[in-house]
PDB file of C-alpha atoms and ligand atoms in Angstrom:
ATOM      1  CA  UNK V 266     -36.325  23.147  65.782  1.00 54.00           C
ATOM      2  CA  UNK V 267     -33.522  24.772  65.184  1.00 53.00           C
ATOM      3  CA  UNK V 268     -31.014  21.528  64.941  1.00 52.00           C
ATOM      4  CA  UNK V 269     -33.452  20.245  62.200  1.00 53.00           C
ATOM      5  CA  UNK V 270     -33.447  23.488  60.029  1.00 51.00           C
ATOM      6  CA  UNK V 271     -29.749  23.565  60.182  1.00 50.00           C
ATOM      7  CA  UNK V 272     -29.588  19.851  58.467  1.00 53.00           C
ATOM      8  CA  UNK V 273     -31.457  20.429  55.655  1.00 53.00           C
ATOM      9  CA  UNK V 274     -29.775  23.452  53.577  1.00 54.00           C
ATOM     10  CA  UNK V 275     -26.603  21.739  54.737  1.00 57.00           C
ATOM     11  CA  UNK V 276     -27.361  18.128  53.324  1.00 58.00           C
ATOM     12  CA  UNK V 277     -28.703  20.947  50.144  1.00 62.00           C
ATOM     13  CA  UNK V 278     -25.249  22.331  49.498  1.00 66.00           C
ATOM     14  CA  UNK V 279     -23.534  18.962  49.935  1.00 70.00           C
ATOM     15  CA  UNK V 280     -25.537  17.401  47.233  1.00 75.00           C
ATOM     16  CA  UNK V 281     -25.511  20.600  45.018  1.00 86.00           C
ATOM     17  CA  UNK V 282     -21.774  20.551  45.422  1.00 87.00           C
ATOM     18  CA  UNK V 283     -20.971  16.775  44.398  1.00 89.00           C
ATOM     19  CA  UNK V 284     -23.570  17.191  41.609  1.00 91.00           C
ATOM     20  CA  UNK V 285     -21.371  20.147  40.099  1.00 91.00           C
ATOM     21  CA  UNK V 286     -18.629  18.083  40.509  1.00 93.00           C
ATOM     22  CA  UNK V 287     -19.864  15.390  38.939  1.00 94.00           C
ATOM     23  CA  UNK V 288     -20.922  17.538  36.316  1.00 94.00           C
ATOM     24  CA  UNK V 289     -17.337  19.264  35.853  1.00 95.00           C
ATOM     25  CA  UNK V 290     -15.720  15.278  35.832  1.00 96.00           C
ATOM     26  CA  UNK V 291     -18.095  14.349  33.000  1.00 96.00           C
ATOM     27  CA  UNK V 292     -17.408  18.172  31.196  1.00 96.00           C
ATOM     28  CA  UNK V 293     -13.433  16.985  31.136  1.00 96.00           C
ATOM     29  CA  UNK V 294     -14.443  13.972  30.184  1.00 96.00           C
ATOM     30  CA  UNK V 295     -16.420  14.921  27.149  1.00 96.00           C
ATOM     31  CA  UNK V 296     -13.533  17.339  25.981  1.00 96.00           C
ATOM     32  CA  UNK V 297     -11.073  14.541  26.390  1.00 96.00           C
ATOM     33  CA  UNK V 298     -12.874  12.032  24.309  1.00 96.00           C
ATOM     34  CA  UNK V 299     -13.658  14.727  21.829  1.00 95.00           C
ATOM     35  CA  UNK V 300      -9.760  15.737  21.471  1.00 94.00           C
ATOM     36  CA  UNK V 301      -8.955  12.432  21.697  1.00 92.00           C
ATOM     37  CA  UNK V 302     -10.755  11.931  18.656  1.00 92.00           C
ATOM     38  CA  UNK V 303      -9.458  14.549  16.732  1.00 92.00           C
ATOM     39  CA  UNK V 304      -6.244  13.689  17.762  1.00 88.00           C
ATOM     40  CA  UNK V 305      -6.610  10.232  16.296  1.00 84.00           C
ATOM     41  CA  UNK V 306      -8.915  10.927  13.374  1.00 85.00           C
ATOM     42  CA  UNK V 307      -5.490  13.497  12.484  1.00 85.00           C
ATOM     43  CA  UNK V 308      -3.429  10.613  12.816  1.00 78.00           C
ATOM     44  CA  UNK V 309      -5.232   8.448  10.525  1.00 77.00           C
ATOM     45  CA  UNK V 310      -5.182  10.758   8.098  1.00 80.00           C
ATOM     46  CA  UNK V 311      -1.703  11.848   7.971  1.00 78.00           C
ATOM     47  CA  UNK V 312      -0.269   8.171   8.283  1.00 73.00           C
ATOM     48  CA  UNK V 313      -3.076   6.133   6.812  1.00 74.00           C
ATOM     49  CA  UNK V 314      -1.914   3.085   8.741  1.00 76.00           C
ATOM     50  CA  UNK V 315      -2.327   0.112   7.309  1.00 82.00           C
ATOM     51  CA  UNK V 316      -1.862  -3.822   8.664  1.00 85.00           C
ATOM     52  CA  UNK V 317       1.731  -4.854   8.648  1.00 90.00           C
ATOM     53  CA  UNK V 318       1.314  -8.924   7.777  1.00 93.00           C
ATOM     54  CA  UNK V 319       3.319 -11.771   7.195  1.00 94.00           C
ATOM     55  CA  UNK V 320       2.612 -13.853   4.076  1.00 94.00           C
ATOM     56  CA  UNK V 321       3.757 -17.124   2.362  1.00 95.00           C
ATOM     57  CA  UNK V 322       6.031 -16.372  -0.546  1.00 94.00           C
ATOM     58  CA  UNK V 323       7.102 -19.767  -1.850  1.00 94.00           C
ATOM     59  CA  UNK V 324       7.234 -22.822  -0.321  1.00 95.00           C
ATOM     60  CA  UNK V 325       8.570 -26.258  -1.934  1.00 96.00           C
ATOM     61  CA  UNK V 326       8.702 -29.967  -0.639  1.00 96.00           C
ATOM     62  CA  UNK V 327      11.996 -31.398  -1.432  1.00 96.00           C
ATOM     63  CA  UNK V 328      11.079 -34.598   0.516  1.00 94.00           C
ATOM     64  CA  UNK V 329       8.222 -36.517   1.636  1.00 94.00           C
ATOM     65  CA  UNK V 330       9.655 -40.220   3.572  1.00 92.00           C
ATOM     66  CA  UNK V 331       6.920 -42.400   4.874  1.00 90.00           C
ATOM     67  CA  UNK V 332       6.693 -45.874   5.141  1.00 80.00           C
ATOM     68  CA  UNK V 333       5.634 -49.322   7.040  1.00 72.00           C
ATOM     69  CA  UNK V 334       7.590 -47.701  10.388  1.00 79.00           C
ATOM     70  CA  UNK V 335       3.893 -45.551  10.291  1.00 87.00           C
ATOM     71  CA  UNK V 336       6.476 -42.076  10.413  1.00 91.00           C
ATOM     72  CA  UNK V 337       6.562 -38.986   8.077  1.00 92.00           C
ATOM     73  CA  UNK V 338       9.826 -37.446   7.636  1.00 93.00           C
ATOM     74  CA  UNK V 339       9.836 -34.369   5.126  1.00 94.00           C
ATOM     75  CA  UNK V 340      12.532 -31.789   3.782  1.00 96.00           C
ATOM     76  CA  UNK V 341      10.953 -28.534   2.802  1.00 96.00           C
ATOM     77  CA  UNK V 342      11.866 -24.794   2.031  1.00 96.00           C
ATOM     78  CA  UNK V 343       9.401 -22.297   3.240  1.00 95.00           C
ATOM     79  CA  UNK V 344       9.765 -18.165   2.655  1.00 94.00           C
ATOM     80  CA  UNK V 345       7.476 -16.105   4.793  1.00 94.00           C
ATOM     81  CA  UNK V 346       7.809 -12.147   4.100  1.00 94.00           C
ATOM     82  CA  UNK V 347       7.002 -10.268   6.756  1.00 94.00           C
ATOM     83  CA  UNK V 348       5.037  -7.250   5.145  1.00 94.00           C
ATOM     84  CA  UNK V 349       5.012  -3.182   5.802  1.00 92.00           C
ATOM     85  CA  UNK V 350       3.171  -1.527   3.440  1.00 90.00           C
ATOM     86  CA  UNK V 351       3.018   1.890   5.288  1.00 86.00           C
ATOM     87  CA  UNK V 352       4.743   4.782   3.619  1.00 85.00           C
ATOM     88  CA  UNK V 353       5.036   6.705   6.852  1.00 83.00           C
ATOM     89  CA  UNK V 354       5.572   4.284  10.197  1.00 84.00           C
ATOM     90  CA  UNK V 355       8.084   1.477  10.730  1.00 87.00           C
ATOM     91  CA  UNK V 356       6.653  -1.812  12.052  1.00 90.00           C
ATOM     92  CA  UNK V 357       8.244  -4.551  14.392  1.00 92.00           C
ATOM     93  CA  UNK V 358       7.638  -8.091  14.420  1.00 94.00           C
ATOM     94  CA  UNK V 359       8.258 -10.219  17.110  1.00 94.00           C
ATOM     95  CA  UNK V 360       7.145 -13.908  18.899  1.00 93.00           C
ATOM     96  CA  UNK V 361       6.833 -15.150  15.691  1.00 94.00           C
ATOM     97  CA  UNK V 362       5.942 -18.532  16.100  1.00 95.00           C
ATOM     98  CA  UNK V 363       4.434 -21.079  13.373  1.00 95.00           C
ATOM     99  CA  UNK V 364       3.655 -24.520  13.426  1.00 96.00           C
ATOM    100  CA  UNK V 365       3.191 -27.161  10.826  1.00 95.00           C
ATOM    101  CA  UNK V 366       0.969 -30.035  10.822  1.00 95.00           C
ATOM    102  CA  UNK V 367      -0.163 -32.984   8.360  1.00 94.00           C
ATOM    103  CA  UNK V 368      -3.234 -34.185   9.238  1.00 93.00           C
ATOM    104  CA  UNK V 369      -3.430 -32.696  12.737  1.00 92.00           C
ATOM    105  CA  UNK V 370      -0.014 -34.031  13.842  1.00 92.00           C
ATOM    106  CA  UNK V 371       2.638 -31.347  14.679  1.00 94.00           C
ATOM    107  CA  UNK V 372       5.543 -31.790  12.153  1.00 93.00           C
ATOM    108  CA  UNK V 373       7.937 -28.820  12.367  1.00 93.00           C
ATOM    109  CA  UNK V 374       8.000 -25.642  14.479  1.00 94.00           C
ATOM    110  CA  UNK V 375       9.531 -22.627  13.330  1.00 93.00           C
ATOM    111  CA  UNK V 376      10.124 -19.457  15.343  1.00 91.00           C
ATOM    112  CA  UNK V 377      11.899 -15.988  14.706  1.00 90.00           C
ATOM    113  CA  UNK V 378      14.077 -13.762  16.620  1.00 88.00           C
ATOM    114  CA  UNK V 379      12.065 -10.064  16.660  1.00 92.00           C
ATOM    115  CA  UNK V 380      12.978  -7.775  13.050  1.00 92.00           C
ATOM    116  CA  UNK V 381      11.753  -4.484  11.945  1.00 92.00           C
ATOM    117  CA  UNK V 382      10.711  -3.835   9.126  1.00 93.00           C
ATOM    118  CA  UNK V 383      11.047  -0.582   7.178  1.00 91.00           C
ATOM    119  CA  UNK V 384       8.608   1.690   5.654  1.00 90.00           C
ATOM    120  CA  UNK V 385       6.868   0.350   2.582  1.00 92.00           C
ATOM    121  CA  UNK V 386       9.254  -3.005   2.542  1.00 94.00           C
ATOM    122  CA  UNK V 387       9.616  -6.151   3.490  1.00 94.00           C
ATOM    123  CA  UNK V 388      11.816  -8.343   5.286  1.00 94.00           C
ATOM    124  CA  UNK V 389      12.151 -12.037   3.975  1.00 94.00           C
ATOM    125  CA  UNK V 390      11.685 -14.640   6.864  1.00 93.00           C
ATOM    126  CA  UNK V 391      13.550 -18.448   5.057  1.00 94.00           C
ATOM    127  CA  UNK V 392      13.226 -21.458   6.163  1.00 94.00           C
ATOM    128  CA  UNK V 393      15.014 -24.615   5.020  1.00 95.00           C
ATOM    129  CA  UNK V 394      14.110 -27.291   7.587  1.00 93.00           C
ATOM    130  CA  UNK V 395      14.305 -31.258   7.259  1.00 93.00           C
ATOM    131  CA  UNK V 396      11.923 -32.656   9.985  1.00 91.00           C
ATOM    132  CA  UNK V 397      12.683 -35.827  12.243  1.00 89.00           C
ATOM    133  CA  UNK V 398      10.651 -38.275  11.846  1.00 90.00           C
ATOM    134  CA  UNK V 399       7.436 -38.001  13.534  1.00 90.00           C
ATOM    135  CA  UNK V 400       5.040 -40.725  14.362  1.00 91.00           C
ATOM    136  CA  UNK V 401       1.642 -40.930  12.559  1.00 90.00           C
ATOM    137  CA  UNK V 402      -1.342 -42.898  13.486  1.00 90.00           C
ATOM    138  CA  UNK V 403      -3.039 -45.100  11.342  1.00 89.00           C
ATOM    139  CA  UNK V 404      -5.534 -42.645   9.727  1.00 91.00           C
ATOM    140  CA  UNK V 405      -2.399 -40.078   9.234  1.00 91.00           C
ATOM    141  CA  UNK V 406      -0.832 -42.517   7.262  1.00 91.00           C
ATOM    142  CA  UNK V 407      -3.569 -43.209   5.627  1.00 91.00           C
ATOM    143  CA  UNK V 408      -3.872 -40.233   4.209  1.00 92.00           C
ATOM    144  CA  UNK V 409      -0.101 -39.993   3.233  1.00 92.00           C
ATOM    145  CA  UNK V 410      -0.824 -42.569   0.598  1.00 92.00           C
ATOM    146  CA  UNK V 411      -4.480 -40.980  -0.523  1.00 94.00           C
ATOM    147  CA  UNK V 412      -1.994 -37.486  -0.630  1.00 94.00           C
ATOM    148  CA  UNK V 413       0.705 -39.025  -2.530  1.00 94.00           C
ATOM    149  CA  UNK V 414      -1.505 -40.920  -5.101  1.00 94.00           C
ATOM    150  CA  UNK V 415      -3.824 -37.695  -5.586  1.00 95.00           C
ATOM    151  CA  UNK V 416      -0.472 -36.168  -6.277  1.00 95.00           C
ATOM    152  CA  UNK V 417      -1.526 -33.320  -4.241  1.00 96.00           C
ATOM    153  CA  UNK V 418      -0.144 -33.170  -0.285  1.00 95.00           C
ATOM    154  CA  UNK V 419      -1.623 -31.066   2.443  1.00 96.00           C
ATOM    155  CA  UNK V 420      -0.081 -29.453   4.866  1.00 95.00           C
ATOM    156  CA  UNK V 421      -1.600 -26.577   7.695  1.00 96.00           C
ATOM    157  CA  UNK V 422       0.496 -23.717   8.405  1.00 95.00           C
ATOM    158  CA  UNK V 423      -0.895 -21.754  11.704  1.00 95.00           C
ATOM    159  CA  UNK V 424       0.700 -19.218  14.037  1.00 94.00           C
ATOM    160  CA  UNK V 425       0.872 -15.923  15.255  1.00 94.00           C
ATOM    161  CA  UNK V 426       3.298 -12.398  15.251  1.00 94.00           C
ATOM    162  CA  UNK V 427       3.381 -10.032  17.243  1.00 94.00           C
ATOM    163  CA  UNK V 428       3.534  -6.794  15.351  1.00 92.00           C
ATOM    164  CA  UNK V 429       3.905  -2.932  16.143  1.00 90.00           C
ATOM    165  CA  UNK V 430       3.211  -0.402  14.215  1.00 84.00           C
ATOM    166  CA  UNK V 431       5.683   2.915  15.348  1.00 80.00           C
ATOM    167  CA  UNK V 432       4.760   6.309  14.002  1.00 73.00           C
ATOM    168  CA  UNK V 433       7.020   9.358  15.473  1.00 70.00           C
ATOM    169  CA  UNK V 434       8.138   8.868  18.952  1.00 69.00           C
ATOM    170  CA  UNK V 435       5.391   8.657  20.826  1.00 67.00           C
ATOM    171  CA  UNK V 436       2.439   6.648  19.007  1.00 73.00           C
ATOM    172  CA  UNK V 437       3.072   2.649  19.141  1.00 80.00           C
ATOM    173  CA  UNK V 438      -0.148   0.410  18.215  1.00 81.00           C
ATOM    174  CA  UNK V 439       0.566  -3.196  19.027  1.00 87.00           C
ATOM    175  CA  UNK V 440      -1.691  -6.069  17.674  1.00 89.00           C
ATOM    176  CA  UNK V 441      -1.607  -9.706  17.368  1.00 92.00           C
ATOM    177  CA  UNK V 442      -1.717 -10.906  13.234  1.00 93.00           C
ATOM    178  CA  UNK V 443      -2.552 -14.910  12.695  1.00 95.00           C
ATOM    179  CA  UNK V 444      -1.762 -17.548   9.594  1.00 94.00           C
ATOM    180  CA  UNK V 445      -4.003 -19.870   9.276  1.00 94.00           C
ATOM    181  CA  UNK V 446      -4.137 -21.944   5.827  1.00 93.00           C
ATOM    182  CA  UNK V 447      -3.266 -25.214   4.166  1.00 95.00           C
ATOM    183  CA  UNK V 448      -0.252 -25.087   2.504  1.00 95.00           C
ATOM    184  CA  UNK V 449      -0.539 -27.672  -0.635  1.00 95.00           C
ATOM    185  CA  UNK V 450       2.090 -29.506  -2.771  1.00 96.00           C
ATOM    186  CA  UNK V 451       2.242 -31.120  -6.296  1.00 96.00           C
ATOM    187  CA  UNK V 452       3.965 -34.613  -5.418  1.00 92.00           C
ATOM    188  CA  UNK V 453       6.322 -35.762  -7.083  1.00 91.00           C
ATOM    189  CA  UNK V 454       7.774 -32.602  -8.410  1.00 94.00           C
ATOM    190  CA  UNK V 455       6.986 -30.579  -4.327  1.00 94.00           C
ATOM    191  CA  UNK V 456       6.394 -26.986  -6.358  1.00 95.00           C
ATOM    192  CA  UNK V 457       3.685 -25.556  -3.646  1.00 94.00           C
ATOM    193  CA  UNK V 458       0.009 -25.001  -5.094  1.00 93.00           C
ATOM    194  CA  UNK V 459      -0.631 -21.474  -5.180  1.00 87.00           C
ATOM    195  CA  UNK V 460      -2.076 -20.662  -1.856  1.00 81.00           C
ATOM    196  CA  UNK V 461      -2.325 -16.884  -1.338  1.00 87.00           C
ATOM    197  CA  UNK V 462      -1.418 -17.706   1.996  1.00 91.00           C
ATOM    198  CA  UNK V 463      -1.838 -14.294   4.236  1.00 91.00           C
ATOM    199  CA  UNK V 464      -2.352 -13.498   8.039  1.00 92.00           C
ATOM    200  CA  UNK V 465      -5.325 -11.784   9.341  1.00 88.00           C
ATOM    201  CA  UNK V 466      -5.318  -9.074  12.599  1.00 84.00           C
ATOM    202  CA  UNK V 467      -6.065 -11.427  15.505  1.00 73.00           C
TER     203      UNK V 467
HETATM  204  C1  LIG O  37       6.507   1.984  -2.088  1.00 64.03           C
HETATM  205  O1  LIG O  37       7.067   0.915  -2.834  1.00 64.03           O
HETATM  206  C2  LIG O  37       6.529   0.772  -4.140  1.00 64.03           C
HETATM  207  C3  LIG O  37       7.183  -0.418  -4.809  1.00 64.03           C
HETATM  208  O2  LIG O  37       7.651  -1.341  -3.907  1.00 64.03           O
HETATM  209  C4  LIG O  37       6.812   2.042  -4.942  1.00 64.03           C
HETATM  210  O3  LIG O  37       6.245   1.933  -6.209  1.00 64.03           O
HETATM  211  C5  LIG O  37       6.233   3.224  -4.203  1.00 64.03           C
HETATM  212  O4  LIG O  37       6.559   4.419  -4.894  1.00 64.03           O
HETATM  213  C6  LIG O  37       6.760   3.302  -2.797  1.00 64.03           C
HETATM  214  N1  LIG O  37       6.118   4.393  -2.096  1.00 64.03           N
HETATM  215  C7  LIG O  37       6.813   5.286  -1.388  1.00 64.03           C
HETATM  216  C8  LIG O  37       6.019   6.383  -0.778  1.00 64.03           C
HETATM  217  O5  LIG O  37       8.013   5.215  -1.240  1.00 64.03           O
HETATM  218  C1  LIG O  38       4.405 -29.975 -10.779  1.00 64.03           C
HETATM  219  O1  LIG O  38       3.366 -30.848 -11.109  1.00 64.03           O
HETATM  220  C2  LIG O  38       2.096 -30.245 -11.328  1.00 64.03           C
HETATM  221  C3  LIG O  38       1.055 -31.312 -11.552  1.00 64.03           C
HETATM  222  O2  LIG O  38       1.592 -32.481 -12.059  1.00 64.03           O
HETATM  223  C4  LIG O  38       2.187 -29.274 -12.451  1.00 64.03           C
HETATM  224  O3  LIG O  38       0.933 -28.634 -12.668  1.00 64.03           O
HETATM  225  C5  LIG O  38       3.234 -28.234 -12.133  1.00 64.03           C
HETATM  226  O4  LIG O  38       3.385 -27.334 -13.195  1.00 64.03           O
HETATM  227  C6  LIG O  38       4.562 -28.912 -11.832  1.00 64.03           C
HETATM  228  N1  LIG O  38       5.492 -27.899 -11.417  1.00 64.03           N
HETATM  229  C7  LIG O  38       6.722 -27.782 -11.957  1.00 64.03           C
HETATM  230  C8  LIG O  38       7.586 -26.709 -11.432  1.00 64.03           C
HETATM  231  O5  LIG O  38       7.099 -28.540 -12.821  1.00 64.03           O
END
Protein backbone atom coordinates (compact mmCIF):
# COMPACT_ATOMS: atom_id res chain seq x y z
CA UNK A 1 0.00 0.00 0.00
CA UNK A 2 1.23 2.91 -0.92
CA UNK A 3 0.97 4.82 2.71
CA UNK A 4 3.08 1.86 4.07
CA UNK A 5 5.93 2.07 1.42
CA UNK A 6 6.17 5.72 2.00
CA UNK A 7 6.98 5.06 5.95
CA UNK A 8 9.65 2.93 5.65
CA UNK A 9 12.53 4.77 3.50
CA UNK A 10 11.33 7.76 5.48
CA UNK A 11 11.78 6.25 9.10
CA UNK A 12 15.38 4.95 6.82
CA UNK A 13 16.67 8.45 6.27
CA UNK A 14 15.63 9.66 9.73
CA UNK A 15 17.68 7.08 11.43
CA UNK A 16 20.57 7.30 8.83
CA UNK A 17 20.54 11.01 9.48
CA UNK A 18 20.74 11.06 13.47
CA UNK A 19 23.27 8.19 13.18
CA UNK A 20 25.64 10.60 11.07
CA UNK A 21 25.03 13.01 13.47
CA UNK A 22 25.80 11.17 16.16
CA UNK A 23 28.74 10.11 14.46
CA UNK A 24 29.94 13.82 13.56
CA UNK A 25 29.20 14.77 17.69
CA UNK A 26 31.49 11.91 18.74
CA UNK A 27 34.19 12.93 15.58
CA UNK A 28 34.36 16.63 17.46
CA UNK A 29 34.48 15.03 20.37
CA UNK A 30 37.45 12.83 19.74
CA UNK A 31 39.42 15.87 18.20
CA UNK A 32 38.62 17.89 21.25
CA UNK A 33 39.87 15.45 23.77
CA UNK A 34 42.82 14.77 21.56
CA UNK A 35 43.79 18.69 21.38
CA UNK A 36 42.88 18.98 24.66
CA UNK A 37 45.53 16.73 25.45
CA UNK A 38 48.13 18.14 23.58
CA UNK A 39 47.25 21.29 24.78
CA UNK A 40 47.83 20.18 28.34
CA UNK A 41 50.59 17.64 27.87
CA UNK A 42 52.39 21.27 26.22
CA UNK A 43 51.60 22.87 29.30
CA UNK A 44 53.14 20.45 31.53
CA UNK A 45 56.03 20.53 29.83
CA UNK A 46 56.75 24.09 29.46
CA UNK A 47 55.74 24.95 33.18
CA UNK A 48 56.41 21.69 34.93
CA UNK A 49 53.95 22.61 37.67
CA UNK A 50 54.60 21.54 40.75
CA UNK A 51 52.42 21.56 44.32
CA UNK A 52 52.56 24.91 45.98
CA UNK A 53 52.41 23.74 49.99
CA UNK A 54 52.51 25.17 53.22
CA UNK A 55 54.98 23.72 55.74
CA UNK A 56 55.99 24.09 59.46
CA UNK A 57 59.20 26.03 59.77
CA UNK A 58 59.78 26.37 63.50
CA UNK A 59 57.61 26.23 66.14
CA UNK A 60 58.50 26.77 70.02
CA UNK A 61 56.40 26.49 73.33
CA UNK A 62 57.16 29.38 75.48
CA UNK A 63 54.44 28.25 77.97
CA UNK A 64 52.63 25.31 79.05
CA UNK A 65 50.04 26.39 82.46
CA UNK A 66 48.00 23.56 83.77
CA UNK A 67 46.91 22.83 87.01
CA UNK A 68 44.17 21.51 89.72
CA UNK A 69 41.50 24.14 87.82
CA UNK A 70 41.72 20.85 85.09
CA UNK A 71 42.67 23.94 82.21
CA UNK A 72 45.66 24.19 79.75
CA UNK A 73 46.77 27.56 78.97
CA UNK A 74 49.91 27.71 76.55
CA UNK A 75 52.08 30.56 74.85
CA UNK A 76 53.63 29.39 71.64
CA UNK A 77 55.33 30.77 68.38
CA UNK A 78 54.50 28.92 65.28
CA UNK A 79 56.06 29.84 61.50
CA UNK A 80 54.24 28.23 58.65
CA UNK A 81 55.86 29.08 55.06
CA UNK A 82 53.65 28.95 52.55
CA UNK A 83 55.72 27.28 49.63
CA UNK A 84 56.02 27.99 45.58
CA UNK A 85 58.51 26.12 44.15
CA UNK A 86 57.50 26.77 40.45
CA UNK A 87 59.96 28.68 38.35
CA UNK A 88 57.31 29.71 35.87
CA UNK A 89 53.56 30.32 37.59
CA UNK A 90 52.64 32.41 40.63
CA UNK A 91 50.46 30.67 43.24
CA UNK A 92 47.72 32.12 45.67
CA UNK A 93 46.81 30.97 48.95
CA UNK A 94 43.77 31.62 50.54
CA UNK A 95 41.07 30.20 53.50
CA UNK A 96 43.86 29.25 55.31
CA UNK A 97 42.59 27.91 58.31
CA UNK A 98 44.48 25.65 61.05
CA UNK A 99 43.55 24.36 64.20
CA UNK A 100 45.41 23.13 67.20
CA UNK A 101 44.53 20.50 69.55
CA UNK A 102 46.11 18.59 72.69
CA UNK A 103 44.68 15.52 73.09
CA UNK A 104 41.62 16.05 70.88
CA UNK A 105 40.58 19.33 72.56
CA UNK A 106 40.65 22.46 70.30
CA UNK A 107 43.28 24.88 71.79
CA UNK A 108 44.00 27.72 69.34
CA UNK A 109 42.71 28.58 65.85
CA UNK A 110 44.67 30.39 63.48
CA UNK A 111 43.52 31.75 60.12
CA UNK A 112 45.12 33.94 57.26
CA UNK A 113 44.00 36.68 55.12
CA UNK A 114 44.62 35.30 51.19
CA UNK A 115 48.73 36.06 49.92
CA UNK A 116 50.45 35.22 46.77
CA UNK A 117 53.22 33.92 46.55
CA UNK A 118 55.90 34.49 43.91
CA UNK A 119 57.66 32.25 41.60
CA UNK A 120 60.14 29.91 43.21
CA UNK A 121 59.64 31.71 46.88
CA UNK A 122 58.03 31.70 49.77
CA UNK A 123 56.00 33.76 51.90
CA UNK A 124 56.44 33.32 55.78
CA UNK A 125 53.00 32.86 57.58
CA UNK A 126 54.05 33.83 61.96
CA UNK A 127 52.24 33.19 64.56
CA UNK A 128 52.79 34.29 68.16
CA UNK A 129 49.60 33.34 70.02
CA UNK A 130 49.01 32.86 73.93
CA UNK A 131 45.81 30.69 74.26
CA UNK A 132 42.97 31.24 76.96
CA UNK A 133 42.58 28.82 79.02
CA UNK A 134 40.69 25.95 77.81
CA UNK A 135 39.02 23.29 79.81
CA UNK A 136 40.38 19.69 79.76
CA UNK A 137 38.73 16.59 80.90
CA UNK A 138 40.12 14.29 83.16
CA UNK A 139 42.01 12.01 80.68
CA UNK A 140 43.39 15.41 78.90
CA UNK A 141 44.89 16.29 81.95
CA UNK A 142 46.04 13.28 82.45
CA UNK A 143 48.07 13.25 79.84
CA UNK A 144 49.45 16.84 80.51
CA UNK A 145 51.33 15.37 83.41
CA UNK A 146 52.42 11.89 81.45
CA UNK A 147 53.58 14.85 78.57
CA UNK A 148 55.33 16.99 80.95
CA UNK A 149 57.16 14.17 82.91
CA UNK A 150 58.14 12.35 79.49
CA UNK A 151 59.50 15.77 78.79
CA UNK A 152 58.09 15.47 75.43
CA UNK A 153 54.43 17.39 74.70
CA UNK A 154 52.14 16.65 71.83
CA UNK A 155 50.32 18.75 70.05
CA UNK A 156 48.10 18.10 66.42
CA UNK A 157 48.28 20.70 63.91
CA UNK A 158 45.41 20.11 61.07
CA UNK A 159 43.90 22.39 58.43
CA UNK A 160 43.51 23.24 55.05
CA UNK A 161 44.57 26.17 52.11
CA UNK A 162 43.20 26.90 49.43
CA UNK A 163 45.80 27.29 46.75
CA UNK A 164 45.97 28.37 42.95
CA UNK A 165 48.35 27.83 40.80
CA UNK A 166 48.27 30.92 37.83
CA UNK A 167 50.27 30.37 34.69
CA UNK A 168 49.78 33.26 31.87
CA UNK A 169 46.41 34.76 31.81
CA UNK A 170 44.28 32.30 31.11
CA UNK A 171 45.28 28.84 32.88
CA UNK A 172 44.28 28.85 36.80
CA UNK A 173 44.33 25.22 38.55
CA UNK A 174 42.78 25.47 41.98
CA UNK A 175 43.20 22.62 44.60
CA UNK A 176 42.66 22.09 48.17
CA UNK A 177 46.37 21.22 50.18
CA UNK A 178 45.88 19.70 53.98
CA UNK A 179 48.34 19.63 57.32
CA UNK A 180 47.89 17.03 59.20
CA UNK A 181 50.73 16.09 61.90
CA UNK A 182 51.66 16.20 65.55
CA UNK A 183 53.60 18.94 66.33
CA UNK A 184 56.01 17.82 69.42
CA UNK A 185 57.91 19.80 72.12
CA UNK A 186 60.96 19.21 74.44
CA UNK A 187 59.47 20.47 77.93
CA UNK A 188 61.05 22.36 79.82
CA UNK A 189 63.21 24.10 77.33
CA UNK A 190 59.65 24.21 74.38
CA UNK A 191 62.39 23.91 71.25
CA UNK A 192 59.83 21.87 68.81
CA UNK A 193 61.00 18.16 67.91
CA UNK A 194 61.84 18.08 64.42
CA UNK A 195 58.67 17.25 62.67
CA UNK A 196 59.02 17.67 58.89
CA UNK A 197 55.69 18.89 59.14
CA UNK A 198 54.28 19.33 55.31
CA UNK A 199 50.73 19.47 53.65
CA UNK A 200 49.57 17.02 51.18
CA UNK A 201 47.05 17.90 47.89
CA UNK A 202 43.62 17.20 49.40
C1 LIG B 1 65.01 29.17 42.57
O1 LIG B 1 65.54 29.45 43.85
C2 LIG B 1 66.71 28.72 44.17
C3 LIG B 1 67.15 29.08 45.57
O2 LIG B 1 66.11 29.52 46.35
C4 LIG B 1 67.81 29.09 43.17
O3 LIG B 1 68.96 28.34 43.44
C5 LIG B 1 67.31 28.81 41.77
O4 LIG B 1 68.29 29.22 40.83
C6 LIG B 1 66.02 29.53 41.50
N1 LIG B 1 65.53 29.17 40.18
C7 LIG B 1 65.13 30.09 39.30
C8 LIG B 1 64.71 29.57 37.98
O5 LIG B 1 65.09 31.27 39.56
C1 LIG C 1 65.78 20.89 74.69
O1 LIG C 1 65.79 19.69 75.41
C2 LIG C 1 66.02 18.51 74.64
C3 LIG C 1 65.88 17.30 75.52
O2 LIG C 1 66.16 17.57 76.85
C4 LIG C 1 67.34 18.60 73.96
O3 LIG C 1 67.58 17.44 73.16
C5 LIG C 1 67.38 19.83 73.09
O4 LIG C 1 68.63 19.97 72.48
C6 LIG C 1 67.06 21.06 73.92
N1 LIG C 1 66.99 22.19 73.04
C7 LIG C 1 67.66 23.34 73.26
C8 LIG C 1 67.49 24.42 72.28
O5 LIG C 1 68.36 23.47 74.24
Amino acid sequence: MPPKLWHIPDHRRKTSLLVWAVAIVCAILAIAAIITGIVVFAVYMIYQPKMPYIKVADAHLYQLLYGNSGSLEIEMALSLLAENDNNKALTSFSDLSFILQFHGIDVAELRAVALEVPKNSSTPLNYHFQSLPVPMDEEAMEAVSVAVQRGVVPFYLSGNARTRWKAGIFLSVRFWTRLSCELRFFWPNGSAVESGCVSRLH
